[in-house]
Amino acid sequence: MDYLLFVAFLTTTLFFVATPGPSVAFASAQAIKYGQRAMFVTVAGDALGTVVHIAVAVSSLTALMALSALVLPFLQVAGGVFILFMAYHSFRDAGSQSKAGGQTTGKASFWAGFFACVTNPKAIVFFVALFPAFISPDHNVILQSIVYGAIFVIMDALSIVGYAMLAMHTVRRTTSRWMNVDVLSGIGLAGVGIAMVIKGLRAVPSN
């Protein structure tokens, strides 16, 4: 492994994961409404999305990249609609008498986390344009990809968990006194969902 490229990858990844994105916003909303378990399931879905990005970047198949450019916008819209559906449930729960925090299925949180990651334009740019640049052709490409991928997944997961935990504890100590947690979570989910739908629609090929 080229240690200079390795240090460059660590530095770049650190700056990348330190900047909150759709995955952080969604995981935070899940943590606020449903607690830590839903947050960790969401992070697991995000990790699977990262693995998909890495697989596409390492494969370097032009046809696959062209196909992803056609398919990803529709996946982004679908993911956004799914998250908006979850936002609807949050707002609906806010009007109910139950204040136990509600429940969500693990599958819903997992796949929503996956969509939020795999359709994230910033992540796509990172893995398509930058990730291959850290791979040295003088060393085992597959081994480097596995090491880099594992490091990225771990750093990204720690970043998302950190932001989500901070948001959860902050909200429960402060705003929960004057704002319903379901409403706050619904607002966060709706914001992420709308942003994903708009980006997806803008990226849909015109032809």
XYZ file of C-alpha atoms in Angstrom:
207
model
C 0.000 0.000 0.000
C 1.203 3.486 -0.866
C 1.362 5.252 2.497
C 1.262 8.728 0.976
C -1.991 7.891 -0.808
C -3.254 6.236 2.358
C -2.712 9.403 4.418
C -4.290 11.473 1.656
C -7.323 9.167 1.682
C -7.698 9.410 5.472
C -7.488 13.198 5.376
C -9.979 13.528 2.527
C -12.389 11.057 4.123
C -12.215 12.871 7.453
C -13.240 16.159 5.852
C -15.925 14.393 3.806
C -17.648 12.612 6.699
C -17.370 15.678 8.960
C -19.769 17.548 6.670
C -23.399 16.595 7.476
C -25.507 15.389 4.555
C -28.839 13.638 3.891
C -27.762 10.517 5.805
C -26.992 12.556 8.925
C -30.294 14.422 8.664
C -32.288 11.232 8.247
C -30.473 9.310 10.995
C -30.966 12.276 13.340
C -34.692 12.362 12.610
C -34.939 8.628 13.258
C -32.984 8.918 16.516
C -35.166 11.782 17.748
C -38.421 9.962 17.058
C -37.621 6.269 17.559
C -34.387 6.156 19.547
C -30.967 4.591 19.157
C -32.034 1.268 17.644
C -33.666 2.911 14.619
C -30.605 5.138 14.269
C -28.213 2.167 14.142
C -30.431 0.343 11.625
C -30.408 3.484 9.479
C -26.604 3.626 9.683
C -26.458 -0.023 8.576
C -28.516 0.870 5.502
C -26.187 3.784 4.837
C -23.225 1.402 5.041
C -24.774 -0.849 2.391
C -25.214 2.192 0.154
C -21.527 2.996 0.622
C -20.577 -0.564 -0.353
C -22.565 -0.115 -3.574
C -20.669 3.113 -4.331
C -17.334 1.402 -3.708
C -18.243 -1.579 -5.898
C -19.203 0.719 -8.755
C -16.066 2.843 -8.352
C -13.702 -0.146 -8.225
C -15.332 -1.949 -11.140
C -14.606 1.032 -13.409
C -17.079 -0.258 -15.931
C -18.194 2.513 -18.279
C -21.411 0.729 -19.100
C -22.255 0.331 -15.420
C -21.605 4.009 -14.731
C -23.771 5.007 -17.676
C -26.537 2.751 -16.389
C -26.265 4.215 -12.887
C -26.613 7.721 -14.309
C -29.945 6.658 -15.806
C -31.234 4.675 -12.841
C -30.077 6.724 -9.837
C -32.397 9.708 -10.413
C -35.434 7.422 -10.307
C -34.079 5.675 -7.205
C -33.580 9.077 -5.627
C -37.184 10.063 -6.325
C -38.428 6.709 -5.003
C -36.320 7.049 -1.869
C -37.527 10.603 -1.333
C -41.159 9.529 -1.650
C -40.549 6.712 0.818
C -39.035 9.126 3.358
C -41.958 11.529 2.819
C -44.269 8.622 3.628
C -42.385 8.165 6.898
C -42.733 11.912 7.544
C -46.490 11.571 7.052
C -46.582 8.886 9.743
C -44.636 11.153 12.099
C -47.136 13.971 11.634
C -50.012 11.520 12.032
C -48.540 10.184 15.265
C -48.237 13.759 16.540
C -52.005 14.056 16.442
C -52.599 10.817 18.316
C -52.893 10.411 22.063
C -49.912 8.058 22.292
C -46.693 9.764 23.235
C -44.584 6.652 23.683
C -42.328 7.631 20.817
C -43.903 5.352 18.238
C -42.318 2.431 16.480
C -40.890 1.823 13.069
C -39.907 -1.361 11.319
C -36.241 -2.153 10.956
C -36.697 -2.679 7.229
C -38.159 0.793 6.746
C -35.268 2.491 8.528
C -32.682 0.298 6.800
C -33.861 0.882 3.243
C -34.519 4.558 3.811
C -30.944 4.879 5.073
C -29.746 2.970 2.014
C -31.606 5.263 -0.393
C -30.356 8.371 1.400
C -26.772 7.189 0.909
C -26.792 5.539 -2.501
C -28.515 8.519 -4.153
C -26.416 11.176 -2.388
C -24.736 13.241 -5.174
C -21.831 14.172 -2.902
C -21.080 10.501 -2.228
C -21.347 9.664 -5.917
C -18.817 12.371 -6.814
C -16.458 11.209 -4.067
C -16.412 7.565 -5.113
C -16.482 8.125 -8.862
C -14.003 11.003 -9.083
C -11.818 10.698 -5.985
C -11.819 7.132 -4.666
C -9.988 5.574 -7.655
C -7.283 8.252 -7.346
C -6.173 6.787 -3.991
C -5.673 3.312 -5.465
C -2.051 2.584 -6.368
C -1.639 0.414 -9.489
C 1.622 -0.891 -8.014
C -0.216 -2.724 -5.245
C -3.124 -5.131 -4.970
C -6.139 -3.138 -6.155
C -8.754 -5.387 -4.521
C -6.972 -5.365 -1.154
C -6.591 -1.591 -1.233
C -10.253 -1.183 -2.117
C -11.338 -3.409 0.766
C -9.129 -1.558 3.259
C -10.176 1.882 2.034
C -13.817 0.844 1.889
C -13.808 -0.568 5.426
C -12.138 2.576 6.770
C -14.651 4.820 5.005
C -17.646 2.830 6.250
C -16.379 2.964 9.837
C -15.537 6.674 9.769
C -18.822 7.529 8.058
C -20.839 5.453 10.536
C -19.105 7.058 13.529
C -19.769 10.508 12.101
C -23.466 9.823 11.480
C -23.928 8.240 14.914
C -22.161 11.164 16.571
C -24.319 13.795 14.867
C -27.523 11.795 15.428
C -26.800 11.206 19.126
C -26.020 14.881 19.614
C -29.258 15.869 17.885
C -31.303 13.352 19.868
C -30.023 14.412 23.277
C -30.174 18.107 22.440
C -33.779 17.915 21.258
C -34.945 15.788 24.175
C -33.381 18.184 26.682
C -34.589 21.409 25.099
C -37.166 21.601 22.303
C -39.105 18.561 23.480
C -40.501 20.778 26.229
C -42.248 23.087 23.784
C -42.433 21.081 20.526
C -43.814 17.615 19.921
C -41.004 15.192 19.029
C -43.143 13.619 16.298
C -43.634 17.023 14.675
C -39.926 17.801 14.841
C -39.033 14.411 13.378
C -41.659 14.840 10.657
C -40.196 18.202 9.685
C -36.723 16.696 9.419
C -37.928 13.713 7.386
C -40.010 15.925 5.108
C -37.021 18.170 4.448
C -34.818 15.211 3.474
C -37.553 13.613 1.368
C -38.391 16.796 -0.542
C -34.708 17.497 -1.225
C -34.205 13.966 -2.580
C -37.269 14.149 -4.826
C -36.265 17.540 -6.244
C -32.682 16.428 -6.922
C -33.905 13.224 -8.501
C -36.360 14.996 -10.792
C -33.693 17.482 -11.870
C -31.318 14.629 -12.720
C -33.811 12.602 -14.765
C -32.540 12.474 -18.366
C -34.590 14.625 -20.718
C -34.379 12.105 -23.537
